[in-house]
Short mmCIF file of C-alpha atoms in Angstrom, two decimals:
data_model
loop_
_atom_site.label_atom_id
_atom_site.label_comp_id
_atom_site.label_asym_id
_atom_site.label_seq_id
_atom_site.Cartn_x
_atom_site.Cartn_y
_atom_site.Cartn_z
CA MET K 3 -0.23 -0.07 -0.21
CA ASN K 4 1.25 3.65 -0.71
CA LYS K 5 1.80 6.37 1.33
CA PHE K 6 -1.50 8.02 0.18
CA GLY K 7 -3.41 4.88 0.97
CA ARG K 8 -1.95 4.41 4.55
CA GLY K 9 -2.85 8.14 4.99
CA ILE K 10 -6.62 7.47 4.12
CA VAL K 11 -6.89 4.30 6.49
CA ALA K 12 -5.13 6.29 9.07
CA LEU K 13 -7.51 9.12 8.83
CA LEU K 14 -10.70 6.77 8.60
CA GLY K 15 -9.75 5.13 11.91
CA ILE K 16 -9.32 8.43 13.77
CA LEU K 17 -12.45 9.53 12.10
CA LEU K 18 -13.86 6.50 13.48
CA THR K 19 -12.52 6.55 16.93
CA ILE K 20 -14.05 10.28 17.36
CA ILE K 21 -16.93 9.17 16.26
CA SER K 22 -17.42 5.89 18.59
CA SER K 23 -16.27 7.96 21.43
CA ILE K 24 -19.00 10.73 20.75
CA ILE K 25 -21.82 8.10 20.70
CA SER K 26 -20.14 6.12 23.90
CA GLY K 27 -19.64 9.52 25.70
CA VAL K 28 -23.25 10.60 24.56
CA ASN K 29 -25.74 8.22 25.29
CA PHE K 30 -28.16 8.31 22.10
CA PHE K 31 -29.19 5.10 22.83
CA ASP K 32 -30.75 5.08 26.21
CA PHE K 33 -33.55 2.20 26.02
CA SER K 34 -34.21 2.22 30.12
CA GLY K 35 -37.13 4.15 29.75
CA GLY K 36 -35.88 6.44 32.20
CA LYS K 37 -36.35 4.04 34.94
CA GLY K 38 -32.66 4.53 36.56
CA LEU K 39 -29.91 2.54 36.28
CA ASN K 40 -29.69 -1.37 36.55
CA THR K 41 -27.76 -1.98 39.84
CA GLU K 42 -28.06 -5.54 39.79
CA LYS K 43 -26.71 -5.86 35.89
CA ILE K 44 -23.82 -3.27 36.90
CA GLU K 45 -23.00 -5.18 39.82
CA LYS K 46 -22.82 -8.86 37.51
CA ASN K 47 -20.77 -6.93 35.04
CA ILE K 48 -18.48 -5.88 37.38
CA GLU K 49 -18.02 -9.31 39.09
CA LYS K 50 -17.34 -10.61 35.48
CA LEU K 51 -14.25 -7.69 35.22
CA LYS K 52 -13.32 -9.18 38.19
CA GLY K 53 -12.15 -12.32 36.57
CA TYR K 54 -9.43 -10.03 34.69
CA SER K 55 -6.16 -8.75 36.08
CA TRP K 56 -6.11 -5.60 34.33
CA PHE K 57 -9.10 -4.73 36.03
CA ASN K 58 -8.93 -5.73 39.26
CA GLU K 59 -5.69 -3.81 39.34
CA VAL K 60 -8.05 -0.46 38.26
CA TYR K 61 -10.48 -1.29 40.62
CA LYS K 62 -8.06 -1.65 43.49
CA MET K 63 -6.86 2.22 43.00
CA GLU K 64 -7.80 4.64 45.86
CA GLU K 65 -8.56 7.27 42.56
CA HIS K 66 -11.03 5.12 41.20
CA GLN K 67 -12.77 3.23 43.47
CA ARG K 68 -15.68 5.85 44.45
CA SER K 69 -16.09 6.33 40.85
CA PHE K 70 -17.35 2.39 40.56
CA TYR K 71 -20.29 3.39 42.88
CA LEU K 72 -21.09 7.27 42.44
CA SER K 73 -20.01 8.10 38.94
CA LEU K 74 -23.16 8.16 36.79
CA LYS K 75 -21.10 7.86 33.60
CA ILE K 76 -19.08 5.12 34.80
CA ARG K 77 -22.07 3.30 36.26
CA LYS K 78 -23.94 3.51 32.95
CA TYR K 79 -20.95 2.50 30.99
CA LEU K 80 -20.68 -0.65 33.16
CA GLN K 81 -24.51 -0.97 33.09
CA SER K 82 -24.04 -2.24 29.24
CA SER K 83 -23.31 -5.63 28.45
CA MET K 84 -22.22 -5.30 25.12
CA ARG K 85 -19.49 -2.70 26.14
CA VAL K 86 -18.14 -4.74 29.21
CA ASN K 87 -17.68 -7.69 26.72
CA ARG K 88 -15.92 -5.04 24.38
CA LEU K 89 -13.86 -4.23 27.45
CA ILE K 90 -12.75 -7.68 27.91
CA ARG K 91 -12.08 -8.33 24.08
CA CYS K 92 -10.28 -5.32 23.10
CA GLU K 93 -7.38 -3.46 24.83
CA LYS K 94 -7.96 -0.05 22.97
CA GLU K 95 -11.44 -0.26 24.78
CA ARG K 96 -9.80 -0.73 28.33
CA VAL K 97 -7.25 2.07 27.41
CA LYS K 98 -10.58 4.24 26.63
CA PHE K 99 -12.14 2.65 29.96
CA ILE K 100 -9.12 3.80 32.06
CA LEU K 101 -8.81 6.91 30.71
CA MET K 102 -12.69 8.03 31.43
CA LEU K 103 -11.89 7.24 34.76
CA GLU K 104 -9.00 8.96 35.24
CA GLU K 105 -11.30 12.08 33.86
CA VAL K 106 -14.00 11.14 36.07
CA ALA K 107 -11.30 11.18 38.98
CA ARG K 108 -9.60 14.66 38.08
CA LEU K 109 -13.16 16.29 37.58
CA ARG K 110 -14.16 15.21 41.40
CA ASN K 111 -10.51 16.53 42.58
CA LYS K 112 -11.06 19.80 41.13
#
């Protein structure tokens, strides 16, 4: 593949990342009917993630612990089984999740 083709592929990758960040950050697809969060589902997904060492390291970090219980943004994210499965399968999603945790912690500590 020539340089031009690689540049186009890189640009498309960046655009897709931006679009997915916007969609995942803003919940356009809330089918809960405004009933609030499903705590059982969130706890079930957290237990599922506890089977992975990368998650346990993050979960035990003092600056992130409160976010798992208090942050609406984090809890909405963890309520989605599809997103949790993506976290398990994709390192890129794990990095984005950890960055989101760091952002929440930073905003909380302001």
